[in-house]
PDB file of C-alpha atoms in Angstrom:
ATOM      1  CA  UNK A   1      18.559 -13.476 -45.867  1.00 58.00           C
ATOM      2  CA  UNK A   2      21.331 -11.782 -44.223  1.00 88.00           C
ATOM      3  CA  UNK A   3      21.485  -8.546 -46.301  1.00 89.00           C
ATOM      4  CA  UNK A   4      23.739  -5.932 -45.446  1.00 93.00           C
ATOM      5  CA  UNK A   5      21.700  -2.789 -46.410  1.00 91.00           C
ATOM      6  CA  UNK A   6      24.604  -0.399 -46.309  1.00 93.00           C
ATOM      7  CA  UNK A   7      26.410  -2.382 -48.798  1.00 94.00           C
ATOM      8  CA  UNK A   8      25.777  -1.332 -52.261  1.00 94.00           C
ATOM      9  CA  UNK A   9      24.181  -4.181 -54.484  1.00 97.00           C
ATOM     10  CA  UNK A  10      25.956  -5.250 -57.613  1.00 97.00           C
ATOM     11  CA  UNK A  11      24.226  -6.498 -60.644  1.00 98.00           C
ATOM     12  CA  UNK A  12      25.943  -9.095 -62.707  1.00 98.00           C
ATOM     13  CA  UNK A  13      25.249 -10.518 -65.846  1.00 98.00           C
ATOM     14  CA  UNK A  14      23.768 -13.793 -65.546  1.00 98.00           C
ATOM     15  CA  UNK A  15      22.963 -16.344 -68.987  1.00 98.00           C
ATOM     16  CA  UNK A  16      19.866 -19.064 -68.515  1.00 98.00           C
ATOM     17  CA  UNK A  17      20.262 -22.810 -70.006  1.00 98.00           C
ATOM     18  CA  UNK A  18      17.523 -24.874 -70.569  1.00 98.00           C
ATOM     19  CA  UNK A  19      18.314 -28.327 -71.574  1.00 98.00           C
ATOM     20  CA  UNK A  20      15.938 -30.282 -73.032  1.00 96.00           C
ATOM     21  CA  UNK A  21      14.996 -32.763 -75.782  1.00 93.00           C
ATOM     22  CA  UNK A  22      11.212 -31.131 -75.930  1.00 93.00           C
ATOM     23  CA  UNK A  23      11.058 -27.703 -74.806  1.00 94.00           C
ATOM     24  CA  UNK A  24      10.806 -24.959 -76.838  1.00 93.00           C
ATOM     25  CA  UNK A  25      10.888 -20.924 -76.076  1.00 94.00           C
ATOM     26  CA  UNK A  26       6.769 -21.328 -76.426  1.00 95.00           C
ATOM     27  CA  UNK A  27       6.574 -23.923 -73.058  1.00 96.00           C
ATOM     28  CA  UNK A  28      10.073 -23.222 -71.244  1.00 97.00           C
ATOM     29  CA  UNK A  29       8.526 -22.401 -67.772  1.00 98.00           C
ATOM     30  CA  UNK A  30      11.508 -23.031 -65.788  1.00 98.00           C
ATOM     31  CA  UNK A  31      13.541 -20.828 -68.102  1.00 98.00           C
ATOM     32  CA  UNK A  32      11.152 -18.471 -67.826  1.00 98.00           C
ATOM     33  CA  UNK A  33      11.268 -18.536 -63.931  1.00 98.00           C
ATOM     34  CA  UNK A  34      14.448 -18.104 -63.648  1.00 98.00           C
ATOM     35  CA  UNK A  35      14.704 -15.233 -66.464  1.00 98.00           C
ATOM     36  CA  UNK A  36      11.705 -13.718 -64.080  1.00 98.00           C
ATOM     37  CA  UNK A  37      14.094 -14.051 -61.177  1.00 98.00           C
ATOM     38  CA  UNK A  38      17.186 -12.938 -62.661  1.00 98.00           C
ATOM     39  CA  UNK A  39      15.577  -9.950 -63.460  1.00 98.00           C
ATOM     40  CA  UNK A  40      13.198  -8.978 -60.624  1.00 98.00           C
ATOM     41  CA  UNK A  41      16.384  -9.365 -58.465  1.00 97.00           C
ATOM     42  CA  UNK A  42      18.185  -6.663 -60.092  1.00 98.00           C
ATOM     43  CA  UNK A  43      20.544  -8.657 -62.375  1.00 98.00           C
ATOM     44  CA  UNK A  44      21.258  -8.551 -66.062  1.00 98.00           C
ATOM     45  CA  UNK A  45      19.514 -11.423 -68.189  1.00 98.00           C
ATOM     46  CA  UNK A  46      22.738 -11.600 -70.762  1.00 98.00           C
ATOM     47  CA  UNK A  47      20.956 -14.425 -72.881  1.00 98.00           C
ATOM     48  CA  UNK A  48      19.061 -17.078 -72.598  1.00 98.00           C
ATOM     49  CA  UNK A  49      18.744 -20.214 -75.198  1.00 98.00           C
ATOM     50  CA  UNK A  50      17.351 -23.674 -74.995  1.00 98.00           C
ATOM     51  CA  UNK A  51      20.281 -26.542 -75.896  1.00 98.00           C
ATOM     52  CA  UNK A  52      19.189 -30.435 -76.625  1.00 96.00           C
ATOM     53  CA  UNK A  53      20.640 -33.554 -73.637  1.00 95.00           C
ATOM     54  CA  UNK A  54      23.488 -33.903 -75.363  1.00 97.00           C
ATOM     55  CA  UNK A  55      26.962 -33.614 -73.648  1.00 97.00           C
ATOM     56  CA  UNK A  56      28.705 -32.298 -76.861  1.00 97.00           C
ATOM     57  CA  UNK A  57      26.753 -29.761 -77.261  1.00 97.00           C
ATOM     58  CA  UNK A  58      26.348 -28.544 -73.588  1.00 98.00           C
ATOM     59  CA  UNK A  59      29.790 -28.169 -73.240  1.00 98.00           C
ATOM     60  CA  UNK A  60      30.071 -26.291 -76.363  1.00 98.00           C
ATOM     61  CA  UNK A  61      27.559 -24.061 -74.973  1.00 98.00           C
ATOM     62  CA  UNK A  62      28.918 -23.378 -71.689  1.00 98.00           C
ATOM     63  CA  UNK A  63      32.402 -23.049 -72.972  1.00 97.00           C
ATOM     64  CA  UNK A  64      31.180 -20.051 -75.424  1.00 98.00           C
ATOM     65  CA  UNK A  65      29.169 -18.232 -72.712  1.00 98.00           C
ATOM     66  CA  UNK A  66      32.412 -18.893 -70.040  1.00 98.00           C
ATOM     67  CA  UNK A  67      34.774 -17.338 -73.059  1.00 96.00           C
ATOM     68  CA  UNK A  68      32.054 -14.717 -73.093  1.00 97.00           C
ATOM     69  CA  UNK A  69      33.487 -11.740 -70.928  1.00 96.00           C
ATOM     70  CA  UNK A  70      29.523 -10.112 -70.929  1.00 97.00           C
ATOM     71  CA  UNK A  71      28.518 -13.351 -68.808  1.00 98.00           C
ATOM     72  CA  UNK A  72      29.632 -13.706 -65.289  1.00 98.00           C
ATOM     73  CA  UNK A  73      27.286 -16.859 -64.085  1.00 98.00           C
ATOM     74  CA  UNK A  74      25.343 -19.187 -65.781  1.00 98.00           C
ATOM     75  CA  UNK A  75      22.208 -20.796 -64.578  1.00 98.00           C
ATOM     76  CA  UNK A  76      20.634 -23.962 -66.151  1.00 98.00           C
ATOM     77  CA  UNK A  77      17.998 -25.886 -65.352  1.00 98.00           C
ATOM     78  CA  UNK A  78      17.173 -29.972 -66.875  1.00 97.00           C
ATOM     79  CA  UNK A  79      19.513 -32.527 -67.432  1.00 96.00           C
ATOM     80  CA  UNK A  80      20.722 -33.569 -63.962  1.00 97.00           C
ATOM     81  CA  UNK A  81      18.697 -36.587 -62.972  1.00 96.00           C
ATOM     82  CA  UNK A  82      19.469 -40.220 -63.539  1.00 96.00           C
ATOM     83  CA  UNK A  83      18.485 -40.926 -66.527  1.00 94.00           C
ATOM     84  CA  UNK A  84      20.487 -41.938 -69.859  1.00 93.00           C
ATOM     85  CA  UNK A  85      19.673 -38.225 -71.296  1.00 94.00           C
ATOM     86  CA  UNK A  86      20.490 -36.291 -67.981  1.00 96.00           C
ATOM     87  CA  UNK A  87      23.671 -35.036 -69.355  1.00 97.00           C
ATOM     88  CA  UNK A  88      24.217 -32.019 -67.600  1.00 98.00           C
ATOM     89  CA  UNK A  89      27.100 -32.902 -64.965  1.00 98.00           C
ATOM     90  CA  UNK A  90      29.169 -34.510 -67.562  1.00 97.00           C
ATOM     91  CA  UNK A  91      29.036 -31.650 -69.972  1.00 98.00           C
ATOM     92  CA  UNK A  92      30.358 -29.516 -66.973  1.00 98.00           C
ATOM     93  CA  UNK A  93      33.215 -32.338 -66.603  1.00 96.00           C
ATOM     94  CA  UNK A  94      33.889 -31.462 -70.062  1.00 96.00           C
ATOM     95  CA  UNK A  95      35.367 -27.799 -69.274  1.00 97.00           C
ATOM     96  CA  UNK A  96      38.597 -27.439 -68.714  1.00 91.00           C
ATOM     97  CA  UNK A  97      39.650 -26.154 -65.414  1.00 92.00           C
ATOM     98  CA  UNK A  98      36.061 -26.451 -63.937  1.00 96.00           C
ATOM     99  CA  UNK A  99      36.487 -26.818 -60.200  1.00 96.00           C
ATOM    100  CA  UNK A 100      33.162 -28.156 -57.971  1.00 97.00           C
ATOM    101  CA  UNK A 101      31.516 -26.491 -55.734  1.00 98.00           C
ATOM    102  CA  UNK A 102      30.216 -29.054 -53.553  1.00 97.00           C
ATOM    103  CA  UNK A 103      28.100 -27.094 -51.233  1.00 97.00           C
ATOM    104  CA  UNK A 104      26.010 -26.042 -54.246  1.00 98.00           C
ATOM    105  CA  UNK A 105      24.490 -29.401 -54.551  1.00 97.00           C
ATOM    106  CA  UNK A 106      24.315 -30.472 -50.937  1.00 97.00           C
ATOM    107  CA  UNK A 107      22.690 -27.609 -50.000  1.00 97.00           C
ATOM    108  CA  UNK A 108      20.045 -28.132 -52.969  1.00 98.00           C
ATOM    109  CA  UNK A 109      19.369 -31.610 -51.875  1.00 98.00           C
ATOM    110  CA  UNK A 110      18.926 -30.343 -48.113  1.00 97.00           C
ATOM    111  CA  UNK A 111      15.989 -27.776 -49.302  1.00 97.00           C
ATOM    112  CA  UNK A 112      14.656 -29.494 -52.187  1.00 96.00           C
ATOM    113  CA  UNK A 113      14.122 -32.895 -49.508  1.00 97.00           C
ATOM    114  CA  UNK A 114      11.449 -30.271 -47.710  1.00 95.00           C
ATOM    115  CA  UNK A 115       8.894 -29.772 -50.633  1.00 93.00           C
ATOM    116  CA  UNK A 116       9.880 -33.451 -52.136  1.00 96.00           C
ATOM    117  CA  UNK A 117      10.890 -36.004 -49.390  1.00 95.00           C
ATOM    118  CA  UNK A 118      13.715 -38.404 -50.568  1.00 97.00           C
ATOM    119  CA  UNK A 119      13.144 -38.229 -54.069  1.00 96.00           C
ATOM    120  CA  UNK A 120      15.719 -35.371 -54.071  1.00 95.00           C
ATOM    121  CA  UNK A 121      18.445 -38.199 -54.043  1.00 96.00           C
ATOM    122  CA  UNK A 122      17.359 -38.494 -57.646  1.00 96.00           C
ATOM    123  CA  UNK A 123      18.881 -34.846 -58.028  1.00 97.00           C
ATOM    124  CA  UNK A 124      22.649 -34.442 -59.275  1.00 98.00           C
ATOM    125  CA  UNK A 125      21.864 -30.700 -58.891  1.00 98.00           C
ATOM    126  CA  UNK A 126      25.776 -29.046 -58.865  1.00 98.00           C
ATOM    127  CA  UNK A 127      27.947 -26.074 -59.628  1.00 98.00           C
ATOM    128  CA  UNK A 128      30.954 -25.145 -60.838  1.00 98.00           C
ATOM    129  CA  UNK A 129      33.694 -22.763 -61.751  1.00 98.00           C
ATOM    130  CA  UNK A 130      35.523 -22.383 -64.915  1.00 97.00           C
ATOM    131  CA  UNK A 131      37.551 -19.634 -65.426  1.00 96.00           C
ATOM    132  CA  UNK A 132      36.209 -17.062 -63.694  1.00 96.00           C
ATOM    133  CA  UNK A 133      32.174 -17.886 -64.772  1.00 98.00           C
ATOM    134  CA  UNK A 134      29.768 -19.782 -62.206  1.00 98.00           C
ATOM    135  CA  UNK A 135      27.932 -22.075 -63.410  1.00 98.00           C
ATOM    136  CA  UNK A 136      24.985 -23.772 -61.646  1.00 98.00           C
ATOM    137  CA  UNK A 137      23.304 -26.950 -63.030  1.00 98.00           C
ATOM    138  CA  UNK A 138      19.773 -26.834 -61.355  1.00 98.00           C
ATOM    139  CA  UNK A 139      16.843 -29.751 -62.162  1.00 97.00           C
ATOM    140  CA  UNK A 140      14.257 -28.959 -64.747  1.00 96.00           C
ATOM    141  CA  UNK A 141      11.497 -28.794 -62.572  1.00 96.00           C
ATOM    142  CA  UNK A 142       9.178 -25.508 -61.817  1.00 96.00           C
ATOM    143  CA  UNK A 143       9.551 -26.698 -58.357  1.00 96.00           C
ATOM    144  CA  UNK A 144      13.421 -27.147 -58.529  1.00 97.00           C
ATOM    145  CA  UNK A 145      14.269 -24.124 -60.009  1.00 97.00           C
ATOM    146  CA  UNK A 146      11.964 -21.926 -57.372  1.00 97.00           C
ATOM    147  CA  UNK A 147      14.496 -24.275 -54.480  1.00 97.00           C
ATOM    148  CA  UNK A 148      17.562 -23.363 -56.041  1.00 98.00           C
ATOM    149  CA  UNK A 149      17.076 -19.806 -57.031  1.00 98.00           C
ATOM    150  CA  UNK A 150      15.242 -18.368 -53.962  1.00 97.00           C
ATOM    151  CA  UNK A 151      16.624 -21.300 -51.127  1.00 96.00           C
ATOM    152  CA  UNK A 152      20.572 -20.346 -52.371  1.00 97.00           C
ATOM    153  CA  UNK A 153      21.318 -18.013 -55.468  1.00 98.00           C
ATOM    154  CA  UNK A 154      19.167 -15.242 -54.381  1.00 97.00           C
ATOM    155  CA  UNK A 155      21.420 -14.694 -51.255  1.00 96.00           C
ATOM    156  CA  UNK A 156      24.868 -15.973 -53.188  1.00 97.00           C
ATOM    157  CA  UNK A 157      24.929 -13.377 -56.047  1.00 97.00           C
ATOM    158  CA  UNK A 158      23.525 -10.666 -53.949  1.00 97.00           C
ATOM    159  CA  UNK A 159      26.853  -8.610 -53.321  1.00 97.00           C
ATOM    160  CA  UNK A 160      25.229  -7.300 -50.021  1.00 97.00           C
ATOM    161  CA  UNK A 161      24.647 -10.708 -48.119  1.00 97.00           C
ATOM    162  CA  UNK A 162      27.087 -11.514 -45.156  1.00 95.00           C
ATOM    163  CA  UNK A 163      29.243 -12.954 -44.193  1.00 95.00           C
ATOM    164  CA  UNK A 164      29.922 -13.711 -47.845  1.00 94.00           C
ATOM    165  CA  UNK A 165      28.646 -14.336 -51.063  1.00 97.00           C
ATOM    166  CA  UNK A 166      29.932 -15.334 -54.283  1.00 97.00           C
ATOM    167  CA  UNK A 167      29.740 -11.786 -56.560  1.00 97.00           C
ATOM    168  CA  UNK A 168      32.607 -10.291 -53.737  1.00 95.00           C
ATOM    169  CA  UNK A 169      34.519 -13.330 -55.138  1.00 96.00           C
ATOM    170  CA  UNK A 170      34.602 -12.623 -58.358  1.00 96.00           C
ATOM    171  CA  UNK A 171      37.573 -10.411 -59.086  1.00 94.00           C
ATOM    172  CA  UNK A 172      39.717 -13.449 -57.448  1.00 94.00           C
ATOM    173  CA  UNK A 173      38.339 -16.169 -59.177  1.00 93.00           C
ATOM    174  CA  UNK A 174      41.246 -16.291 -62.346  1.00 89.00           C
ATOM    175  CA  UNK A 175      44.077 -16.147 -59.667  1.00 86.00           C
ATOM    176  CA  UNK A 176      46.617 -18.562 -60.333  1.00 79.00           C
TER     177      UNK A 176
END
């Protein structure tokens, strides 16, 4: 990690997504990693819920927590494999204005093929934009979550990591 210790560190407010048909609050492990990361790193955990593979009702949910001005990033983790119930990226196609950011997901393929060979092309792991929030759609796996959280996010929202990182973004991101 490149951290620039004479930069001060910023906490932002960061919401958790788990999306799943079978999950609840009682077994939500990867939820609960990332709340435990979110946390330990310094950041605010500004809620957290559990929302069913359905597109409808993704979107819905990201849409309230990017209208939410308490909520700078969102991180949620299920939904982005291949199957019929993988929903996630299409929920985030949902929101108006969302603009990709590719490098999320190649990046997250790139580390996640280390611990799990070529099944990562399975992964549609991806983030996005949307009026000023960042949202990042990470798989549902333990495994997954520890890849995206500690391999890129850990370094991206920390407002002391050079050259850049995404929190010094953040006051620029509603530009027009």
């Amino acid at each position: 990690m490149a951290i620039d210790e004479s930069r001060t560190f910023k906490p932002i407010n960061i919401a958790v997504l788990t999306v799943s048909d079978t999950r609840t609050a009682d077994d939500d492990t990867s939820g609960d990693i990332l709340a435990e990361r979110v946390t330990g790193a310094g950041h605010n955990l500004a809620a957290r819920t559990i929302v069913k593979d359905d597109a409808a009702l993704l979107a819905a949910q990201f849409e309230a927590w990017i209208d939410d001005p308490a909520i700078d990033a969102i991180v949620s983790t299920g939904g982005t494999g291949l199957t019929g119930r993988d929903v996630t990226p299409e929920a985030l196609g949902q929101i108006e204005g969302a603009r990709d950011i590719p490098g999320f997901g190649e990046l997250f393929r790139w580390l996640s093929y280390k611990s799990i060979g070529t099944s990562t092309v399975q992964s549609r792991a991806c983030a996005v934009v949307a009026r000023g929030t960042y949202i990042f759609a990470l798989p549902g796996s333990n495994g997954a979550v520890k890849d995206g959280w500690d391999g890129i996010l850990a370094e991206q929202i920390d407002s002391r990591n050079r050259p850049c990182n995404f929190v010094e973004l953040m006051p620029r991101l509603r530009e027009v």
